[in-house]
Coordinates of C-alpha atoms in Angstrom, one line a residue:
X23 CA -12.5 3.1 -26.6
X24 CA -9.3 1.9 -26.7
X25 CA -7.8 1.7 -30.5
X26 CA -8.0 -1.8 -32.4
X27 CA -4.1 -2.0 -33.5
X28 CA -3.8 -2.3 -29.5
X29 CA -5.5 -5.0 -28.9
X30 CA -4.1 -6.7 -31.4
X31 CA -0.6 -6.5 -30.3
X32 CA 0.5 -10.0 -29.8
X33 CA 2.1 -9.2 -26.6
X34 CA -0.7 -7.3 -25.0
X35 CA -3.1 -10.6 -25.3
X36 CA -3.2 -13.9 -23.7
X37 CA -4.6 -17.0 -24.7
X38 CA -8.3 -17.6 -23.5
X39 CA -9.1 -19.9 -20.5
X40 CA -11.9 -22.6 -19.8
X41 CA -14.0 -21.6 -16.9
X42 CA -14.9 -24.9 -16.5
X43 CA -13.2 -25.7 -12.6
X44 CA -11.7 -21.7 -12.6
X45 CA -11.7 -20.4 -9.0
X46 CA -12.7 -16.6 -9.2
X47 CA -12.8 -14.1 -6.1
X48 CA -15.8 -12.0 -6.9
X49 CA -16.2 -8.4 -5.2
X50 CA -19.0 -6.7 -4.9
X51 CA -19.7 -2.8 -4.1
X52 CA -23.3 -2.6 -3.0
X53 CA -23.2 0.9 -2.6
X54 CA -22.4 1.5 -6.2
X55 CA -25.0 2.8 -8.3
X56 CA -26.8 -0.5 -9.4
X57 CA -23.9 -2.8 -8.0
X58 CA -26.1 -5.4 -5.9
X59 CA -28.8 -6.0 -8.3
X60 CA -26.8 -5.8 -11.6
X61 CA -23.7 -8.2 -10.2
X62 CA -26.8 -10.6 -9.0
X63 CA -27.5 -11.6 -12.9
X64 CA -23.9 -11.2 -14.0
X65 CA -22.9 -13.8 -11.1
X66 CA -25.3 -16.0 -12.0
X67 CA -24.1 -16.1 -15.7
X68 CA -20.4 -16.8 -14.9
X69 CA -21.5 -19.6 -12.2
X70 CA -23.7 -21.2 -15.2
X71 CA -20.6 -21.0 -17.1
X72 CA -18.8 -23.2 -15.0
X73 CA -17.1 -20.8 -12.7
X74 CA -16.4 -21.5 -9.2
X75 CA -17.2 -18.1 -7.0
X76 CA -16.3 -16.6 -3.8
X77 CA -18.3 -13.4 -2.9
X78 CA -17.1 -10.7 -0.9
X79 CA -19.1 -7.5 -0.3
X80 CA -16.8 -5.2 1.5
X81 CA -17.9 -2.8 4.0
X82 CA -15.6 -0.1 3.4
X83 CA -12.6 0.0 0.4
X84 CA -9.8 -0.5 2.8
X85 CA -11.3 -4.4 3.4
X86 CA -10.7 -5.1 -0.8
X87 CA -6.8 -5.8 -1.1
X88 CA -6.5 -7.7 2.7
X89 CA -9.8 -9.9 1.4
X90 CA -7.8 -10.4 -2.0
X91 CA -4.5 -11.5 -0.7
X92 CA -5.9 -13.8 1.8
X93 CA -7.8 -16.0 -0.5
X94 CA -5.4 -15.4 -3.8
X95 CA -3.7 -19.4 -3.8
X96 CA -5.3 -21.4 -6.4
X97 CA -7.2 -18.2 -7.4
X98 CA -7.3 -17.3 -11.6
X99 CA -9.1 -14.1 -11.3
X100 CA -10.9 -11.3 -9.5
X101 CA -13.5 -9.8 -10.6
X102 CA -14.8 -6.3 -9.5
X103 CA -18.6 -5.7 -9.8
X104 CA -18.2 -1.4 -9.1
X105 CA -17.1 1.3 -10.2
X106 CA -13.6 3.3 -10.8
X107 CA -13.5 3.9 -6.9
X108 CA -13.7 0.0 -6.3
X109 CA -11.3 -1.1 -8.7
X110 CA -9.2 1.3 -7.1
X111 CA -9.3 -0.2 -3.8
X112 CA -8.2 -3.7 -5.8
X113 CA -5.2 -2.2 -7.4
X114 CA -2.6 -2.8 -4.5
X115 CA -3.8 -6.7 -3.8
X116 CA -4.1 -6.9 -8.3
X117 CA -0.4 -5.7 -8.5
X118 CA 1.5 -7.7 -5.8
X119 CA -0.8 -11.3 -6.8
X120 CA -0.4 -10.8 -10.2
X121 CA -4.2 -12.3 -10.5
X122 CA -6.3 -11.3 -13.5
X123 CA -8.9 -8.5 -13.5
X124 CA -12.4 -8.9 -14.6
X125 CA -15.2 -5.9 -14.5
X126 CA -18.3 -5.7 -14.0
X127 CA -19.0 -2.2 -14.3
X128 CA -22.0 -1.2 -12.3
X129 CA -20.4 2.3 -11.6
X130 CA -21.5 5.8 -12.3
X131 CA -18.4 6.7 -14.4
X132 CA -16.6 3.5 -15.3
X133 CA -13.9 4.9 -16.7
X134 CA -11.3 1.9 -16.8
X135 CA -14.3 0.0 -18.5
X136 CA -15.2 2.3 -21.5
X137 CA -10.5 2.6 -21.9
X138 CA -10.7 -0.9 -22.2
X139 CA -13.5 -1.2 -24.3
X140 CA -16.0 -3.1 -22.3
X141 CA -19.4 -3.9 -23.1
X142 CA -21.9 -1.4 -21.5
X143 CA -24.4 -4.3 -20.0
X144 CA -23.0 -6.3 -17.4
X145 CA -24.3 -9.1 -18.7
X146 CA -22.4 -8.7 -21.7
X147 CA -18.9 -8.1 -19.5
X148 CA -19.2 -11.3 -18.0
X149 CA -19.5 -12.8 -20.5
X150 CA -16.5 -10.7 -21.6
X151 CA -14.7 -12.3 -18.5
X152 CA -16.1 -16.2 -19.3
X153 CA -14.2 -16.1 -22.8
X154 CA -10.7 -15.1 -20.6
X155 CA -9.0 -12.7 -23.5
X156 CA -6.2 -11.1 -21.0
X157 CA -3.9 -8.0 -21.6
X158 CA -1.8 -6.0 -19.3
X159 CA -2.1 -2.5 -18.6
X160 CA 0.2 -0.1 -16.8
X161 CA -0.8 1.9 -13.5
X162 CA -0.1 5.3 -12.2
X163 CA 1.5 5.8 -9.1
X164 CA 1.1 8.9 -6.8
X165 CA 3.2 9.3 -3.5
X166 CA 2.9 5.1 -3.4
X167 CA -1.2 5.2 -4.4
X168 CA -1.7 3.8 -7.5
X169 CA -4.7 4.7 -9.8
X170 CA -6.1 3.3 -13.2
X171 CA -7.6 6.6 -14.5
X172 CA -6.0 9.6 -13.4
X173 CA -4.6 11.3 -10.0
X174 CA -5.5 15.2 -10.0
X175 CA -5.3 18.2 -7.7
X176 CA -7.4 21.3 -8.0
X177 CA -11.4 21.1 -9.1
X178 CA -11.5 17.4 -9.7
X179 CA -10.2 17.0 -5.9
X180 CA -12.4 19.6 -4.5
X181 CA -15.0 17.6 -6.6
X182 CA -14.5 14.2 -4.8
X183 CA -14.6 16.4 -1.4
X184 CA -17.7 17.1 -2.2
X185 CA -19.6 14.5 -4.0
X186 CA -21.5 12.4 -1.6
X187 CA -21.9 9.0 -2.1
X188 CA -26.2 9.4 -1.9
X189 CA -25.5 12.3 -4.5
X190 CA -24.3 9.4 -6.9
X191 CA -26.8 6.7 -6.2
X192 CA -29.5 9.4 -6.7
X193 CA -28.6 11.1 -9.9
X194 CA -25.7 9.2 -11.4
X195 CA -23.5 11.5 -13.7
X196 CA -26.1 14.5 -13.3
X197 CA -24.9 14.3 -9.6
X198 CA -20.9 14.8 -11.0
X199 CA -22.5 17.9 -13.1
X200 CA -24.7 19.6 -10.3
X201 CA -22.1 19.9 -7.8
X202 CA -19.7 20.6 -10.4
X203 CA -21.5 23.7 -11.2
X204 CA -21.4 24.5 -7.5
X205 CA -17.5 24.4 -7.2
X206 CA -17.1 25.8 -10.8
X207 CA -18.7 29.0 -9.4
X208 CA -16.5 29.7 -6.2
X209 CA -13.1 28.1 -7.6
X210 CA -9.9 30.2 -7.4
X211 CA -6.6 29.4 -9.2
X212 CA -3.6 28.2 -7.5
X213 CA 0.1 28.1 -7.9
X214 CA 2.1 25.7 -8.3
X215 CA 5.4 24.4 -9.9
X216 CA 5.3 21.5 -12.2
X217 CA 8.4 19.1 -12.5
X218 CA 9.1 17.4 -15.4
X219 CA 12.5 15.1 -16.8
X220 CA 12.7 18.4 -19.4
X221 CA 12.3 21.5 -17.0
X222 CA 10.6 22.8 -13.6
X223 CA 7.8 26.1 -14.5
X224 CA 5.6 27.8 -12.2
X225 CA 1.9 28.2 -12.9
X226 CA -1.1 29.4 -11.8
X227 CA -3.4 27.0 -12.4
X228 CA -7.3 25.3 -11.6
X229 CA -6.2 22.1 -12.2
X230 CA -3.4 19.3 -12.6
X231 CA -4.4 16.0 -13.5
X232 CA -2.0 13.1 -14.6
X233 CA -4.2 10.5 -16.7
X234 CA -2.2 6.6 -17.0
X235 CA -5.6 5.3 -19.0
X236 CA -7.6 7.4 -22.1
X237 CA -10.8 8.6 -19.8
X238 CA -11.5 10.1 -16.8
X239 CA -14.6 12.2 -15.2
X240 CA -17.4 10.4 -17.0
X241 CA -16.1 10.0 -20.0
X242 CA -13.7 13.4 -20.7
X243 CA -10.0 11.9 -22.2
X244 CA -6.9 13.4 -20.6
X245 CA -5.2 13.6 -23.8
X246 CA -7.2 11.5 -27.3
X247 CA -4.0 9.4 -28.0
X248 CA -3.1 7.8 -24.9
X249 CA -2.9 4.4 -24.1
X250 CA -3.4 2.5 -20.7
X251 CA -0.6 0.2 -21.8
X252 CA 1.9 3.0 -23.5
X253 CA 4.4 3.4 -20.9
X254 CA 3.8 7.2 -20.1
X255 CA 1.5 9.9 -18.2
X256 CA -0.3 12.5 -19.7
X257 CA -0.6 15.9 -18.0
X258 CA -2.7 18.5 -18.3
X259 CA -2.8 21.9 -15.7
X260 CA -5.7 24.2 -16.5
X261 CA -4.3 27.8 -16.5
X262 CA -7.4 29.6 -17.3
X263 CA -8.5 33.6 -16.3
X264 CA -12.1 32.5 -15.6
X265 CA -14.2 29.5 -15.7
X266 CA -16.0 30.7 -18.3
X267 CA -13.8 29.7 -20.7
X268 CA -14.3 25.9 -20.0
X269 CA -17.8 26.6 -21.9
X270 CA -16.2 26.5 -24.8
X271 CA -13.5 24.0 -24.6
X272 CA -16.3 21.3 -23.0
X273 CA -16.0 19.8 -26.5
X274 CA -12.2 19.2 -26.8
X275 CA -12.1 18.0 -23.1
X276 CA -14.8 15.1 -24.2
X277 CA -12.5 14.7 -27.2
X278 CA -9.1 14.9 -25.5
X279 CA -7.7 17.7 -27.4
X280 CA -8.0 20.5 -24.6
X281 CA -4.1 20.9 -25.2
X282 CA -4.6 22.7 -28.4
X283 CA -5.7 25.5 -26.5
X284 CA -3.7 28.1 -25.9
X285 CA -4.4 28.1 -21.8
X286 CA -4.3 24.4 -21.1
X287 CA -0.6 23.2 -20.7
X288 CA -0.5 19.2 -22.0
X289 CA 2.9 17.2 -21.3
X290 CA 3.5 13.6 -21.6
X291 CA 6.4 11.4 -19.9
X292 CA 7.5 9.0 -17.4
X293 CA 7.3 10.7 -14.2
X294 CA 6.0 14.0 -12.5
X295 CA 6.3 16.1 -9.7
X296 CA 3.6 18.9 -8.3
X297 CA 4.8 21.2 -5.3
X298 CA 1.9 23.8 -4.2
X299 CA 3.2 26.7 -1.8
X300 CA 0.4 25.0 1.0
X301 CA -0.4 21.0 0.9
X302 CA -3.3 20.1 -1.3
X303 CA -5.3 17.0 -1.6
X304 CA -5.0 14.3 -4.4
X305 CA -7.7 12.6 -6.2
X306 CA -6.9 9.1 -7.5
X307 CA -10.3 7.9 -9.5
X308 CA -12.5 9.3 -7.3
X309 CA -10.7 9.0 -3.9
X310 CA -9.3 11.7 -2.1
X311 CA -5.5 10.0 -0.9
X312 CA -2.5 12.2 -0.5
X313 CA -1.3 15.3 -0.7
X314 CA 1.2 17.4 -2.2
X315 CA 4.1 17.7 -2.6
X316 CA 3.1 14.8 -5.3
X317 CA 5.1 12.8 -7.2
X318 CA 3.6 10.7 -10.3
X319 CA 4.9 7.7 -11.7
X320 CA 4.0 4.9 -13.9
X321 CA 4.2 1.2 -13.8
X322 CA 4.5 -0.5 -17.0
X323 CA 2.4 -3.5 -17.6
X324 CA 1.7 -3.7 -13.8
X325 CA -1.7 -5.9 -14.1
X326 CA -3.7 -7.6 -16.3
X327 CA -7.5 -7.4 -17.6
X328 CA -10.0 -9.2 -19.2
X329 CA -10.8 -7.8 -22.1
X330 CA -13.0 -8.4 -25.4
X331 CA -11.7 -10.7 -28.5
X332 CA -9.9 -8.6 -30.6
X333 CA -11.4 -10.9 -33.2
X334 CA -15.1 -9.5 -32.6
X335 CA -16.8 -6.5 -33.2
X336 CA -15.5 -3.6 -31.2
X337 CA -18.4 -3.0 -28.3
X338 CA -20.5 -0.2 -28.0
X339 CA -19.3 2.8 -25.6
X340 CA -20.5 2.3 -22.5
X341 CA -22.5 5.8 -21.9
X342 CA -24.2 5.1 -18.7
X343 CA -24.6 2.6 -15.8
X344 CA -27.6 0.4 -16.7
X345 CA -30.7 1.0 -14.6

């Protein structure tokens, strides 16, 4: 969850709105876990609020930002009833509009929605996005793809290979740990050389990942102290003999201190650049995108979210998509 001396910054909040008359462009993944019947009750909430709604279910993620830019004028907000995937597929059309970002998060992971703090029922997050507290948030940026989360190469990309959209709908986050298992016990290290404003080292490594937000993965920080509106990226590259070992760091990766451990190089900074010896793919939250040679970048204060009242009680974490 993010920390309470961040929301609190008087820069990071604006003041609320009045939905009363407030044109919002609604989005809806039916595909996600419990998107259409969750979004159904959350929609109806923010219409009996006062909201005026235009729904759009997309048939594929590539029909999000054209759909968002074409109705934007007179727009205040979008709002994305989905998981870290669909936001992602938003964050093109969300930078260049400059429009507000609500969630519903009817995901598997959710991700963005537990960094930000977000109630875990969705009726609770809109009504979240009826009481209009804004604050921006940077994005990552990856060979020109941006991401919320994180962008990684290695097991988490040979992951989003293989995770089948049924696979999620079925089992939720057991689905992310079953075929996890199954790539954990065939995975090789690779090399590559890390770039870095400080130096350039070569490593052979299971994974790079570049977090911009706190969580990633279900709920696993890239680094405990991050913030999604700090300015910087966190890296990590897993540079482990064996898999076995991730047995017993599994704690300090749900924590975000993995980088205490002696085989898991942690860096933080602007920018980043990953060249591998062959290309290899790029994850951004869930998607599979580009390739390497990579470079990462971050864009300060790129968008802005609807977020809790920093004068509430801080919500519960949201630790799985309701049923």
């Amino acid at each position: 969850m993010v920390a309470a001396d961040t929301l609190t910054r008087p820069q990071a909040l604006q003041r609320p709105w009045s939905p009363r008359g407030c044109r919002l462009l609604v989005v809806i993944n039916r595909h996600s876990r419990s998107g259409g019947i969750a979004a159904g009750d959350a929609i109806a909430r923010l219409s009996a609020a006062g909201f005026q709604l235009e729904v759009f279910s997309p048939e594929c993620p590539t029909e999000v930002s054209p759909w968002i830019e074409a109705h934007a004028d007179g727009a205040a907000a979008v709002v994305i009833a989905g998981g870290d995937g669909s936001l992602n597929a938003a964050a093109p059309a969300l930078a260049r509009t400059g429009l507000a970002l609500g969630i519903l998060p009817t995901g598997t992971a959710n991700d963005l929605a537990r960094t930000l703090g977000l109630p875990p029922t969705i009726e609770a997050a809109a009504d979240v996005i009826a009481a209009g507290h804004r604050r921006q948030i940077d994005l990552g940026d990856v060979n020109g793809h941006l991401f919320f989360n994180v962008a990684s190469l290695g097991l988490s990309a040979e992951l989003a290979r293989q995770l089948s959209r049924e696979t999620k709908r079925r089992f939720g986050r057991l689905g992310y740990l079953l075929t996890a298992i199954r790539i954990l016990s065939s995975s090789r290290p690779f090399r590559a050389i890390i770039v870095s404003s400080e130096e350039a080292v070569r490593v052979r490594t299971l994974q790079i990942a570049v977090g911009n937000g706190r969580y990633y993965g279900g709920g696993m920080a890239v680094e405990h102290s991050a913030e999604i509106d700090d300015s910087h990226l966190d890296l990590y590259s897993l540079e482990l003999s064996g898999v076995w070992k991730l047995i017993a760091m599994a704690k300090d990766f749900r924590l975000g201190r993995h980088g205490a451990w002696r085989e898991v190089r942690a860096a933080r900074g602007a920018s980043f650049e990953v060249r591998t010896r062959r290309p290899r793919p790029v994850n951004t939250d869930g998607e599979l995108v580009t390739f390497t040679p990579a470079r990462f970048t971050v864009r300060p204060k790129a968008v802005t979210v609807i977020v809790p009242s920093p004068s509430g009680p801080p919500p519960p974490e949201i630790s799985e998509t309701p049923a």
